Coordinates of C-alpha atoms and ligand atoms in Angstrom, one line a residue:
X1 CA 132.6 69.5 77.9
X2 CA 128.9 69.1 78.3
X3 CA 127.4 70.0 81.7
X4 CA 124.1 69.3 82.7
X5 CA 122.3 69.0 86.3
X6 CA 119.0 67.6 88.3
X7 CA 117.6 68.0 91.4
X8 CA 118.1 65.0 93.9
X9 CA 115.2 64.5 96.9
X10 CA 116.4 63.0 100.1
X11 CA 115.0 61.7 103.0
X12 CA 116.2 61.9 106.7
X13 CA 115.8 59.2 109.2
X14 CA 115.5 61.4 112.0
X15 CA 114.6 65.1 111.7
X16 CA 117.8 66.7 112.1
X17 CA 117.5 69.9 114.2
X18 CA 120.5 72.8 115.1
X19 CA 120.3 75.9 117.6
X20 CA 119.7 77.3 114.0
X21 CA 116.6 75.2 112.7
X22 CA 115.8 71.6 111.4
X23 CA 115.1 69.3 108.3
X24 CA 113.7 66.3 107.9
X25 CA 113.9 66.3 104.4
X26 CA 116.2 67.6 101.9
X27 CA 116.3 68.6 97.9
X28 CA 120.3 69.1 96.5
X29 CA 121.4 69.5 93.0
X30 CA 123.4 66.6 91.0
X31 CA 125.8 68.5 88.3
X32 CA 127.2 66.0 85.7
X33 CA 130.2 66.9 83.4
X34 CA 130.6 64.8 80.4
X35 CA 133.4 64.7 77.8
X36 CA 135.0 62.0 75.0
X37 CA 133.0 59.3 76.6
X38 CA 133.4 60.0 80.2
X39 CA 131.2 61.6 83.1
X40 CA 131.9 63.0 86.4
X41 CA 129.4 63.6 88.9
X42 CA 129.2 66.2 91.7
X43 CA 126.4 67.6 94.5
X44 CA 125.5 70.9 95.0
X45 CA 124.1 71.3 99.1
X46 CA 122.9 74.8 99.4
X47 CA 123.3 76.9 102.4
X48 CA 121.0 80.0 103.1
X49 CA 123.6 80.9 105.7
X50 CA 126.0 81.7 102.8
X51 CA 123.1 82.7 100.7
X52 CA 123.1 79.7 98.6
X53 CA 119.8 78.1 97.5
X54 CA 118.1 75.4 94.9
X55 CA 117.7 78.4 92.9
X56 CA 120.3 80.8 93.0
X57 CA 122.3 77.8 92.4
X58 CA 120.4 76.7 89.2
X59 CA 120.7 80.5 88.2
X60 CA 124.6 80.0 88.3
X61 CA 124.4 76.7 86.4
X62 CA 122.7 78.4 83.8
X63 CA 125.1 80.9 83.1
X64 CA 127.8 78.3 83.5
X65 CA 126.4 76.4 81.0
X66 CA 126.6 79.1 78.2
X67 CA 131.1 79.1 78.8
X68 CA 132.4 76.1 80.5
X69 CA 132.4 74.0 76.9
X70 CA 135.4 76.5 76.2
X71 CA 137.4 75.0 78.4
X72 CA 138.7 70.9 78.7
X73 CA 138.0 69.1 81.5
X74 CA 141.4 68.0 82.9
X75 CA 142.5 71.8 83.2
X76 CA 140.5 72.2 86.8
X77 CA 142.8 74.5 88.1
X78 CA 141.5 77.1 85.2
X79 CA 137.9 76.6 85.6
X80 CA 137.7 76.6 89.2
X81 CA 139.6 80.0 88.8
X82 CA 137.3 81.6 86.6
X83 CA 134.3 80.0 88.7
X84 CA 135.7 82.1 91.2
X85 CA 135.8 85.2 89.5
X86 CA 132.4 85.1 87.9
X87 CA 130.4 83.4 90.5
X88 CA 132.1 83.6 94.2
X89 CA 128.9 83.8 96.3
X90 CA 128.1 80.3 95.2
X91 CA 130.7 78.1 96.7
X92 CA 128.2 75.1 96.5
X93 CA 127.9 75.3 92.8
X94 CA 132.0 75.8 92.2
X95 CA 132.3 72.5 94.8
X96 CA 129.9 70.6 93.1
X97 CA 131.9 71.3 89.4
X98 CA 135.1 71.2 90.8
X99 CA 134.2 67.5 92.6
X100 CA 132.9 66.4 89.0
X101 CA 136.1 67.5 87.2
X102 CA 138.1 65.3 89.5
X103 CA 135.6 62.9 89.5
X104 CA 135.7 62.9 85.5
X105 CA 139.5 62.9 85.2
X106 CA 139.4 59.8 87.8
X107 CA 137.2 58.0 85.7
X108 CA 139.6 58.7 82.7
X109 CA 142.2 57.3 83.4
X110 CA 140.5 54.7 85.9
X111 CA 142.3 56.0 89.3
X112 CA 140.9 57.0 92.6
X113 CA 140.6 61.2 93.2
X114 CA 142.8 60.2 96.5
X115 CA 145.3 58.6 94.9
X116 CA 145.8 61.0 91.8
X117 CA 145.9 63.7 94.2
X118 CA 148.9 62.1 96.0
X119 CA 147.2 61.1 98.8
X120 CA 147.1 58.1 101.2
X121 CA 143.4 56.1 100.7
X122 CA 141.5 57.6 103.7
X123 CA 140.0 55.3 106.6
X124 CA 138.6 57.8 108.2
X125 CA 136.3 57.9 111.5
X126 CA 134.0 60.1 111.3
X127 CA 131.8 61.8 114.4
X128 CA 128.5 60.9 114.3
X129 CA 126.0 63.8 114.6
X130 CA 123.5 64.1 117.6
X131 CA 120.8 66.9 116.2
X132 CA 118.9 68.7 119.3
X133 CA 115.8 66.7 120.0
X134 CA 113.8 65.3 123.2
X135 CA 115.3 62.9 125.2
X136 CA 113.7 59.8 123.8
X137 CA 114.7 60.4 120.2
X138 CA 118.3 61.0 121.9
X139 CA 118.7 58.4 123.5
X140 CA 117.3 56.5 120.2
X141 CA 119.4 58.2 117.8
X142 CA 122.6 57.3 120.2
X143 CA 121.6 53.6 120.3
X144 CA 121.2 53.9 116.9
X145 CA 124.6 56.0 116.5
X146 CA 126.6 53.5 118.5
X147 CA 125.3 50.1 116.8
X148 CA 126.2 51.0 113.7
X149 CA 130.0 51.8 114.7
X150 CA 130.0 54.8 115.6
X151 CA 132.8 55.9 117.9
X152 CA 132.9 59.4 118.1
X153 CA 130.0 61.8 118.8
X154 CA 129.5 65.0 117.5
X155 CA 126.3 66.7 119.8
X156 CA 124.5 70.1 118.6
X157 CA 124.4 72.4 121.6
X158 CA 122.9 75.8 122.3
X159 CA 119.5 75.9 123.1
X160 CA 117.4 75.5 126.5
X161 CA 117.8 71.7 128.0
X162 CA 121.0 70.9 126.3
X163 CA 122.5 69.5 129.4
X164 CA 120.5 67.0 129.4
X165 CA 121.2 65.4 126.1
X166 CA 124.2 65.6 127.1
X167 CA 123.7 63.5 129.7
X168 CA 121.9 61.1 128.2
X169 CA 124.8 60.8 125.3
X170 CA 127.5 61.0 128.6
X171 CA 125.8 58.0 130.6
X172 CA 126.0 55.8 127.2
X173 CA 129.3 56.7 125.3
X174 CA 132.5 57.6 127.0
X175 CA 134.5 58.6 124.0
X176 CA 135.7 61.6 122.1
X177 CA 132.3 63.7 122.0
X178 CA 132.9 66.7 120.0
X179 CA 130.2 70.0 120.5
X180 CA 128.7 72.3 118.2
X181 CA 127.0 75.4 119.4
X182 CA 126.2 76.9 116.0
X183 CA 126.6 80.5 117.2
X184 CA 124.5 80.0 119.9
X185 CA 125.9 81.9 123.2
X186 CA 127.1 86.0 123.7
X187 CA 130.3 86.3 124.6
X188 CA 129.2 86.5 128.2
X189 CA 127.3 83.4 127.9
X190 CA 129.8 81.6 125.9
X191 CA 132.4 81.9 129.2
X192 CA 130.0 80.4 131.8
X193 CA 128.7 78.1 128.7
X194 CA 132.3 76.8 128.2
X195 CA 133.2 76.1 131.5
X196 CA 129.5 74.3 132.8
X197 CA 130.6 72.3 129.7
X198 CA 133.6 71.0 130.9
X199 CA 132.4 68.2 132.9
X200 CA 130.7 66.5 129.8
X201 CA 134.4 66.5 129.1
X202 CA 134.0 68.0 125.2
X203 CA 137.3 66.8 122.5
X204 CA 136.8 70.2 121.0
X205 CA 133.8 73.0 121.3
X206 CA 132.6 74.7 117.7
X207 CA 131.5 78.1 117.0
X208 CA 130.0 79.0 120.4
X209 CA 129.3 82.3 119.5
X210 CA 128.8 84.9 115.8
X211 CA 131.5 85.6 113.7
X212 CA 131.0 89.2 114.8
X213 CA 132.6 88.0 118.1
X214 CA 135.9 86.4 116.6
X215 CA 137.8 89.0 118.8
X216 CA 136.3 87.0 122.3
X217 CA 137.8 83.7 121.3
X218 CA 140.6 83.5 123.0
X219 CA 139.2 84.0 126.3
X220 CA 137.3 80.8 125.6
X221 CA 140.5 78.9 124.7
X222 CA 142.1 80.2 128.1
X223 CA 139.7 78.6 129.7
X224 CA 141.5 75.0 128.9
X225 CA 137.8 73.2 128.7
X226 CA 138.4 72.2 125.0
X227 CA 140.0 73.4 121.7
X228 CA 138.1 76.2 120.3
X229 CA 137.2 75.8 116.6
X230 CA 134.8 77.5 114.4
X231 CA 133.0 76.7 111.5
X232 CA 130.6 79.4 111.0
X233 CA 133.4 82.1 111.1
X234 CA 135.3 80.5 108.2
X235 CA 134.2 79.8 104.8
X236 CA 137.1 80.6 102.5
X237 CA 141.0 80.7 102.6
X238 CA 141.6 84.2 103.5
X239 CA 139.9 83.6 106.9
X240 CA 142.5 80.9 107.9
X241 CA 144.4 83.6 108.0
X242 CA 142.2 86.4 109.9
X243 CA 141.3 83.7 112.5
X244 CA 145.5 83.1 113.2
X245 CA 146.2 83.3 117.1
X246 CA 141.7 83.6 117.8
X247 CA 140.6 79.8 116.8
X248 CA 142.5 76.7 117.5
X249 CA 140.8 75.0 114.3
X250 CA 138.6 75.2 111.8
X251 CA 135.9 73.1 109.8
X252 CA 136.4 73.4 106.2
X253 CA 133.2 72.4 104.6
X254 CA 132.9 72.0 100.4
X255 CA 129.6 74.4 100.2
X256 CA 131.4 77.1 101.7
X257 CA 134.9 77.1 100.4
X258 CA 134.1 75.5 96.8
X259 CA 135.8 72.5 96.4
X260 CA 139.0 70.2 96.9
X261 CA 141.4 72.6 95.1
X262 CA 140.0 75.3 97.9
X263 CA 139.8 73.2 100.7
X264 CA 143.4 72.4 99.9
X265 CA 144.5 75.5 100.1
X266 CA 142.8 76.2 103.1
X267 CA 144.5 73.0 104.8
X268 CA 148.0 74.1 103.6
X269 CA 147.2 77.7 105.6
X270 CA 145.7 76.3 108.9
X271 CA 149.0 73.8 109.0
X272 CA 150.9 76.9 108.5
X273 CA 150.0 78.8 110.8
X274 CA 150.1 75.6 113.7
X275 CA 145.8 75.4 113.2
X276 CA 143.7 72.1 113.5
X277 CA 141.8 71.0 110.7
X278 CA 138.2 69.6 110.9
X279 CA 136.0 68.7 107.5
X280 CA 132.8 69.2 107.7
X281 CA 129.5 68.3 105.5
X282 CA 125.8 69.3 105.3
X283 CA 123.1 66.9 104.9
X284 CA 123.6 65.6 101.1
X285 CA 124.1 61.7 99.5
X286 CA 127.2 60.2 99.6
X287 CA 128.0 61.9 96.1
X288 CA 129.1 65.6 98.3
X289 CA 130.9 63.1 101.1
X290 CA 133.0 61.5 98.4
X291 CA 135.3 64.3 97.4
X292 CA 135.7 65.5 101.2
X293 CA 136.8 61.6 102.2
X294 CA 139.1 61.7 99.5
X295 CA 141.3 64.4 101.4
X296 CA 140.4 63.2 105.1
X297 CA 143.8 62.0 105.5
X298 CA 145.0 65.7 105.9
X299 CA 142.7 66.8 108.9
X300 CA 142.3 66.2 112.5
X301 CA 138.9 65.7 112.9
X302 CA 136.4 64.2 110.0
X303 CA 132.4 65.1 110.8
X304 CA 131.2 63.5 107.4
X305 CA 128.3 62.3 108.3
X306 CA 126.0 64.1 106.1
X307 CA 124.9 60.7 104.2
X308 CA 124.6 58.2 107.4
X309 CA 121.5 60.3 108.3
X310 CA 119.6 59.8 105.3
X311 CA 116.8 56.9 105.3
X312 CA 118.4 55.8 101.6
X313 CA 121.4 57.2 100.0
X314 CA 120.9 57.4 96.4
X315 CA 124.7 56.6 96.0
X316 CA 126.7 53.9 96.6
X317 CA 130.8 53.5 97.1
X318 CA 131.8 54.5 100.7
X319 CA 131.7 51.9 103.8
X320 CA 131.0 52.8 107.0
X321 CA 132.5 50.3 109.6
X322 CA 133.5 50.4 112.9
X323 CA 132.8 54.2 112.9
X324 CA 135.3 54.5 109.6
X325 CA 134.6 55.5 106.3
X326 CA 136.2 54.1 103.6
X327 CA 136.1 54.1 99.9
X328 CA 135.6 50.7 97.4
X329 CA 137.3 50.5 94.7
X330 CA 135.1 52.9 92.1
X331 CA 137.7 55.3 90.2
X332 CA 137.0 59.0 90.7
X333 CA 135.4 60.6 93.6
X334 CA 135.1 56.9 94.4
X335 CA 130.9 56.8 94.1
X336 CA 128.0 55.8 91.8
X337 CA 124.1 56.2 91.5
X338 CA 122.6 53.0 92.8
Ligands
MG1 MG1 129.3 73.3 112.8

């Protein structure tokens, strides 16, 4: 198999801003696997915060390049192993592979990923994400949230003055509002945090504090304001496991675990061990949402919004309506370059 890759520029509508930092523009990486007459595409979103950049994921490409022809396409359970073992620190890379070898094979043989993976075809609501911003832009990017269907909120928390974007998102939208303090709070603060929260009356509260602080969050969960889940504090399958009996859930994003065949595995743990599951996205084109929608029938909670924020998404395939996303008919991941 051939593989080859280009960067991709993308717009936001809104600068999109977290306790962490904000964008308002965006470069990813499109990786495209080609093989007896048939391509599959995939997006690479790079995340400094698990050391992942433009760069070091070109680096990676390159040395992927020189032994992927080795092996054929439909065996992805082979090369996402050995992507593993040769290049673990770049999850974004493996995901973006591993989405264009299901993405090819789909294409083969003219099915949807969802659908050759067993699935049922996902109509999944998604949250819409409020970034942290003043209170006009707040108020404009809930307007804007709610007209185009949007039922559930998803509101980035943590810095000075949240409160009130929370209530300016709380005296226009009465539904599920789910809330995303991106390790903001101490443990100290995270307890009074939690419980001033409660009156904003939150369907779930994510990563309030560092991963270093794991061991404090079950005081937070006996505090019955919300389900506790964290999203920061779990990148990979093996901390499903470490987080039994501290989280109630956890986001599962592609960047960080590397993939469907990952994620999957990850799903099959949480459910195990009685765990909620959320999927989560970065800001990318519809291209990195594609392979997460196909498996958003398995999770409790979808947050894959990642495309709706961009002022034009360079791919096409997935509807949004009435605050669901939903795939066309395309074969494979289920979208295509406009
Ligand atoms: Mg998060």
């Amino acid at each position: 198999m051939k593989l080859t890759w280009s960067r991709l520029p993308l717009k936001l509508k809104h600068r999109f801003a977290t306790s962490q930092g904000g964008v308002s523009e965006k470069e990813t990486i499109v990786v495209r696997i080609e093989h007896d007459g048939a391509c599959g595409e995939g997006e690479i979103t790079p995340s400094r915060l698990y050391g992942q950049t433009l760069e070091s994921s070109e680096a990676a490409l390159g040395e992927i390049r020189g032994w992927i022809d080795r092996f054929h396409p439909a065996r992805i359970h082979s090369v996402v192993t050995e992507l593993i073992r040769r290049h673990d620190p770049q999850r974004a890379v493996i995901a973006a592979i591993d989405s264009a070898l299901h993405d090819w094979m789909g294409r083969r043989v003219n099915r949807p990923t969802w659908e050759l993976l067993g699935l049922d075809p996902p109509a999944c609501r998604t949250t819409f994400t409020i970034g942290i911003a003043d209170a006009d832009t707040t108020h404009r990017k809930v307007v804007e949230a709610l007209q185009a269907g949007a039922t559930a909120l998803k509101a980035k928390i943590g810095v000075e003055g949240d409160t009130a974007a929370l209530d300016i998102i709380r005296n226009a939208f009465d539904g599920p509002l789910l809330l995303d303090a991106n390790e903001a709070w101490t443990p100290e603060q995270a307890i009074q945090r939690v419980r001033d929260l409660s009156r904003y009356r939150p369907a779930m509260i994510e990563q309030p504090m560092k991963r270093e602080f794991d061991a404090h969050l079950p005081k937070l969960r006996e505090l019955g304001v919300a389900p506790i889940f964290v999203d920061e504090s779990c990148e990979r399958p093996a901390d499903v496991v470490r987080l039994r009996g501290l989280a109630d859930g956890v986001n599962i994003k592609f960047n960080k675990c590397g993939g469907i065949r990952e994620a999957l595995r990850m799903i099959a743990l949480a459910r195990g061990l009685g765990m909620g599951v959320m999927l989560g996205c970065f800001v990318c084109s519809s291209l990195a949402i594609a392979p997460a929608l196909a498996i958003a029938s398995l999770c409790d909670y979808s947050d894959l919004d990642g495309a709706l924020l961009l002022a034009e998404d360079p791919y096409e395939g997935i509807r949004f309506e009435g605050g669901v996303l939903s795939f066309g008919d395309l074969p494979g991941v289920g979208v295509r370059r406009r």
